[in-house]
Amino acid sequence: MSNPQRRGEDIIIRSPKAHEGGAIWQIVRDTGTLDLNSSYLYLLLARDFADTCVVAERDGKLLGFASGYRRPAEPSVIFLWQIGIAPEAQGQGLGKRLLGGFLTRPGARDAQWLETTIAPDNKASQALFTGMAKALAVDYKTSPCFAAEDFPEPGHAAEVLYRIGPLTDSARQRLNP
Ligand SMILES: CC(C)(COP(=O)(O)OP(=O)(O)OC[C@H]1O[C@@H](n2cnc3c(N)ncnc32)[C@H](O)[C@@H]1OP(=O)(O)O)[C@@H](O)C(=O)NCCC(=O)NCCS
């Protein structure tokens, strides 16, 4: 049985391995809130974008992941695409650790800006990203990114862009992944 009081030292934060896309797909499915893409897509991410993706592992089991990429049109930006923590591990600080680990991946280390989009009603995600800006002592700005009408499927929320930074050396020194 999982123990919610377990301390975090036994959690490993690392890049995904090529075969772990399937386990990442299962985490996304289990969150119940993230857009679930095909398992093939997560397998490709884990194989080809491992330098800008991160997973949290405990006792051989993946408990969380974050995926991202450098924006081709603005390479100083590391864009975080999806972040998800398994339901039984949410609300225990793992999202914070994973986001810190995301910013120290080989493909993110020299990025100047962190961007992501968040639905207006996702309070946990808003707290996670604004909390990271505060922890790094940097600013953040929000602006509209995608309107609800941009999504062809009914009921999809709008996505608000969060831009956090600049991620200077002194800001990065505050990271504690
Ligand atoms: C969003 C998510 C990644 C956060 O990870 P987490 O491990 O649960 O969050 P943490 O325990 O690290 O907490 C981070 C901050 O969020 C706050 N928070 C956590 N859960 C919350 C909730 N349900 N409501 C409001 N705030 C919440 C914490 O208090 C903390 O803020 P603080 O630093 O001001 O105390 C996780 O809840 C999740 O996977 N949710 C479902 C998928 C999702 O919505 N992903 C984001 C899409 S943009």
GROMACS .gro file of C-alpha atoms and ligand atoms in nm:
model
  225
    1MET     CA    1   0.000   0.000   0.000
    2SER     CA    2   0.135   0.347  -0.081
    3ASN     CA    3   0.216   0.571   0.212
    4PRO     CA    4   0.139   0.941   0.147
    5GLN     CA    5   0.378   1.038   0.427
    6ARG     CA    6   0.679   0.886   0.251
    7ARG     CA    7   0.964   1.128   0.216
    8GLY     CA    8   1.084   1.240  -0.125
    9GLU     CA    9   1.446   1.121  -0.110
   10ASP     CA   10   1.364   0.789  -0.275
   11ILE     CA   11   1.226   0.963  -0.583
   12ILE     CA   12   1.453   0.985  -0.886
   13ILE     CA   13   1.408   1.275  -1.130
   14ARG     CA   14   1.560   1.194  -1.471
   15SER     CA   15   1.512   1.199  -1.846
   16PRO     CA   16   1.279   0.927  -1.984
   17LYS     CA   17   1.412   0.614  -2.149
   18ALA     CA   18   1.303   0.536  -2.504
   19HIS     CA   19   1.065   0.256  -2.402
   20GLU     CA   20   0.884   0.457  -2.132
   21GLY     CA   21   0.634   0.635  -2.356
   22GLY     CA   22   0.370   0.375  -2.269
   23ALA     CA   23   0.401   0.441  -1.894
   24ILE     CA   24   0.384   0.815  -1.961
   25TRP     CA   25   0.066   0.761  -2.164
   26GLN     CA   26  -0.084   0.578  -1.863
   27ILE     CA   27  -0.004   0.870  -1.630
   28VAL     CA   28  -0.169   1.114  -1.872
   29ARG     CA   29  -0.475   0.889  -1.893
   30ASP     CA   30  -0.495   0.853  -1.515
   31THR     CA   31  -0.485   1.229  -1.447
   32GLY     CA   32  -0.825   1.251  -1.616
   33THR     CA   33  -0.764   1.618  -1.700
   34LEU     CA   34  -0.476   1.625  -1.950
   35ASP     CA   35  -0.543   1.585  -2.322
   36LEU     CA   36  -0.467   1.218  -2.393
   37ASN     CA   37  -0.266   1.183  -2.713
   38SER     CA   38  -0.178   0.850  -2.877
   39SER     CA   39   0.064   0.614  -2.703
   40TYR     CA   40   0.273   0.631  -3.020
   41LEU     CA   41   0.322   1.004  -2.968
   42TYR     CA   42   0.449   0.951  -2.611
   43LEU     CA   43   0.684   0.677  -2.734
   44LEU     CA   44   0.826   0.921  -2.988
   45LEU     CA   45   0.861   1.190  -2.722
   46ALA     CA   46   1.051   0.957  -2.490
   47ARG     CA   47   1.278   0.846  -2.773
   48ASP     CA   48   1.341   1.170  -2.962
   49PHE     CA   49   1.276   1.451  -2.712
   50ALA     CA   50   1.426   1.292  -2.399
   51ASP     CA   51   1.656   1.592  -2.347
   52THR     CA   52   1.355   1.819  -2.292
   53CYS     CA   53   1.138   1.568  -2.105
   54VAL     CA   54   1.157   1.448  -1.746
   55VAL     CA   55   1.008   1.170  -1.534
   56ALA     CA   56   0.981   1.101  -1.161
   57GLU     CA   57   1.043   0.740  -1.058
   58ARG     CA   58   0.995   0.562  -0.726
   59ASP     CA   59   1.067   0.193  -0.673
   60GLY     CA   60   1.081   0.139  -1.049
   61LYS     CA   61   0.740   0.300  -1.110
   62LEU     CA   62   0.686   0.628  -1.293
   63LEU     CA   63   0.483   0.873  -1.083
   64GLY     CA   64   0.504   1.182  -1.301
   65PHE     CA   65   0.636   1.331  -1.619
   66ALA     CA   66   0.674   1.660  -1.804
   67SER     CA   67   0.730   1.704  -2.175
   68GLY     CA   68   0.856   2.003  -2.366
   69TYR     CA   69   1.062   2.143  -2.649
   70ARG     CA   70   1.260   2.448  -2.750
   71ARG     CA   71   1.035   2.669  -2.961
   72PRO     CA   72   1.174   2.661  -3.318
   73ALA     CA   73   1.064   3.022  -3.377
   74GLU     CA   74   1.215   3.143  -3.047
   75PRO     CA   75   1.485   2.901  -2.927
   76SER     CA   76   1.547   3.096  -2.605
   77VAL     CA   77   1.211   2.955  -2.488
   78ILE     CA   78   1.170   2.614  -2.332
   79PHE     CA   79   0.802   2.533  -2.377
   80LEU     CA   80   0.648   2.290  -2.131
   81TRP     CA   81   0.379   2.100  -2.315
   82GLN     CA   82   0.230   1.863  -2.055
   83ILE     CA   83   0.300   1.792  -1.690
   84GLY     CA   84   0.119   1.524  -1.496
   85ILE     CA   85   0.152   1.356  -1.159
   86ALA     CA   86  -0.018   1.023  -1.086
   87PRO     CA   87  -0.334   1.093  -0.881
   88GLU     CA   88  -0.204   0.913  -0.570
   89ALA     CA   89   0.111   1.131  -0.567
   90GLN     CA   90  -0.047   1.473  -0.630
   91GLY     CA   91  -0.032   1.755  -0.376
   92GLN     CA   92   0.291   1.634  -0.211
   93GLY     CA   93   0.542   1.865  -0.377
   94LEU     CA   94   0.631   1.631  -0.662
   95GLY     CA   95   0.505   1.869  -0.932
   96LYS     CA   96   0.743   2.133  -0.797
   97ARG     CA   97   1.038   1.894  -0.800
   98LEU     CA   98   0.954   1.773  -1.148
   99LEU     CA   99   0.928   2.127  -1.285
  100GLY     CA  100   1.267   2.208  -1.132
  101GLY     CA  101   1.405   1.893  -1.295
  102PHE     CA  102   1.248   1.992  -1.625
  103LEU     CA  103   1.439   2.323  -1.621
  104THR     CA  104   1.770   2.142  -1.565
  105ARG     CA  105   1.735   1.888  -1.847
  106PRO     CA  106   2.022   1.903  -2.100
  107GLY     CA  107   1.791   2.061  -2.358
  108ALA     CA  108   1.658   2.328  -2.119
  109ARG     CA  109   1.965   2.437  -1.923
  110ASP     CA  110   2.045   2.750  -2.123
  111ALA     CA  111   1.685   2.858  -2.198
  112GLN     CA  112   1.601   3.214  -2.096
  113TRP     CA  113   1.224   3.176  -2.073
  114LEU     CA  114   0.983   2.909  -1.956
  115GLU     CA  115   0.648   2.906  -2.133
  116THR     CA  116   0.341   2.691  -2.087
  117THR     CA  117  -0.032   2.722  -2.134
  118ILE     CA  118  -0.288   2.660  -1.861
  119ALA     CA  119  -0.667   2.639  -1.862
  120PRO     CA  120  -0.828   2.921  -1.660
  121ASP     CA  121  -0.983   2.678  -1.409
  122ASN     CA  122  -0.666   2.473  -1.339
  123LYS     CA  123  -0.575   2.617  -0.999
  124ALA     CA  124  -0.315   2.350  -0.916
  125SER     CA  125  -0.122   2.417  -1.236
  126GLN     CA  126  -0.146   2.795  -1.192
  127ALA     CA  127  -0.012   2.759  -0.836
  128LEU     CA  128   0.269   2.535  -0.961
  129PHE     CA  129   0.395   2.777  -1.227
  130THR     CA  130   0.343   3.105  -1.042
  131GLY     CA  131   0.504   2.939  -0.739
  132MET     CA  132   0.806   2.852  -0.953
  133ALA     CA  133   0.834   3.214  -1.069
  134LYS     CA  134   0.827   3.322  -0.706
  135ALA     CA  135   1.085   3.060  -0.601
  136LEU     CA  136   1.320   3.178  -0.878
  137ALA     CA  137   1.247   3.544  -0.793
  138VAL     CA  138   1.153   3.619  -1.156
  139ASP     CA  139   0.850   3.776  -1.316
  140TYR     CA  140   0.570   3.607  -1.507
  141LYS     CA  141   0.323   3.740  -1.761
  142THR     CA  142   0.002   3.591  -1.893
  143SER     CA  143  -0.162   3.645  -2.232
  144PRO     CA  144  -0.426   3.467  -2.439
  145CYS     CA  145  -0.287   3.177  -2.646
  146PHE     CA  146  -0.568   2.957  -2.777
  147ALA     CA  147  -0.937   3.045  -2.750
  148ALA     CA  148  -1.191   2.773  -2.670
  149GLU     CA  149  -1.323   2.812  -3.028
  150ASP     CA  150  -0.979   2.722  -3.168
  151PHE     CA  151  -1.032   2.364  -3.051
  152PRO     CA  152  -1.257   2.157  -3.278
  153GLU     CA  153  -1.385   1.936  -2.998
  154PRO     CA  154  -1.672   2.075  -2.789
  155GLY     CA  155  -1.601   2.168  -2.428
  156HIS     CA  156  -1.226   2.227  -2.455
  157ALA     CA  157  -1.122   2.518  -2.234
  158ALA     CA  158  -0.920   2.815  -2.357
  159GLU     CA  159  -0.544   2.802  -2.294
  160VAL     CA  160  -0.368   3.099  -2.136
  161LEU     CA  161   0.003   3.149  -2.206
  162TYR     CA  162   0.234   3.189  -1.905
  163ARG     CA  163   0.580   3.330  -1.976
  164ILE     CA  164   0.824   3.306  -1.686
  165GLY     CA  165   1.171   3.459  -1.667
  166PRO     CA  166   1.428   3.568  -1.753
  167LEU     CA  167   1.600   3.252  -1.632
  168THR     CA  168   1.929   3.417  -1.548
  169ASP     CA  169   2.216   3.233  -1.380
  170SER     CA  170   2.119   3.381  -1.046
  171ALA     CA  171   1.757   3.268  -1.092
  172ARG     CA  172   1.872   2.917  -1.186
  173GLN     CA  173   2.089   2.900  -0.875
  174ARG     CA  174   1.765   2.902  -0.676
  175LEU     CA  175   1.652   2.579  -0.845
  176ASN     CA  176   1.647   2.283  -0.612
  177PRO     CA  177   1.541   1.984  -0.827
  178LIG     C1  178  -0.083   2.027  -1.172
  178LIG     C2  179   0.004   1.920  -1.109
  178LIG     C3  180   0.113   1.878  -1.209
  178LIG     C4  181   0.071   1.978  -0.983
  178LIG     O1  182   0.156   1.880  -0.925
  178LIG     P1  183   0.143   1.846  -0.771
  178LIG     O2  184   0.251   1.750  -0.735
  178LIG     O3  185   0.004   1.803  -0.742
  178LIG     O4  186   0.170   1.989  -0.705
  178LIG     P2  187   0.264   2.027  -0.582
  178LIG     O5  188   0.229   1.940  -0.465
  178LIG     O6  189   0.407   2.028  -0.625
  178LIG     O7  190   0.215   2.174  -0.550
  178LIG     C5  191   0.249   2.284  -0.634
  178LIG     C6  192   0.163   2.402  -0.595
  178LIG     O8  193   0.027   2.378  -0.635
  178LIG     C7  194  -0.060   2.389  -0.523
  178LIG     N1  195  -0.164   2.290  -0.542
  178LIG     C8  196  -0.150   2.155  -0.554
  178LIG     N2  197  -0.270   2.098  -0.575
  178LIG     C9  198  -0.360   2.199  -0.575
  178LIG    C10  199  -0.502   2.204  -0.595
  178LIG     N3  200  -0.571   2.091  -0.617
  178LIG     N4  201  -0.563   2.324  -0.593
  178LIG    C11  202  -0.493   2.439  -0.572
  178LIG     N5  203  -0.357   2.441  -0.555
  178LIG    C12  204  -0.294   2.321  -0.555
  178LIG    C13  205   0.027   2.358  -0.404
  178LIG     O9  206  -0.025   2.416  -0.284
  178LIG    C14  207   0.157   2.425  -0.444
  178LIG    O10  208   0.149   2.565  -0.427
  178LIG     P3  209   0.239   2.640  -0.316
  178LIG    O11  210   0.381   2.625  -0.364
  178LIG    O12  211   0.190   2.780  -0.325
  178LIG    O13  212   0.211   2.569  -0.189
  178LIG    C15  213  -0.078   1.794  -1.067
  178LIG    O14  214  -0.175   1.832  -0.972
  178LIG    C16  215  -0.145   1.723  -1.183
  178LIG    O15  216  -0.086   1.630  -1.240
  178LIG     N6  217  -0.269   1.760  -1.216
  178LIG    C17  218  -0.343   1.696  -1.327
  178LIG    C18  219  -0.280   1.727  -1.462
  178LIG    C19  220  -0.270   1.877  -1.489
  178LIG    O16  221  -0.364   1.953  -1.463
  178LIG     N7  222  -0.152   1.919  -1.541
  178LIG    C20  223  -0.126   2.058  -1.574
  178LIG    C21  224  -0.185   2.096  -1.705
  178LIG     S1  225  -0.144   2.265  -1.748
   0.00000   0.00000   0.00000
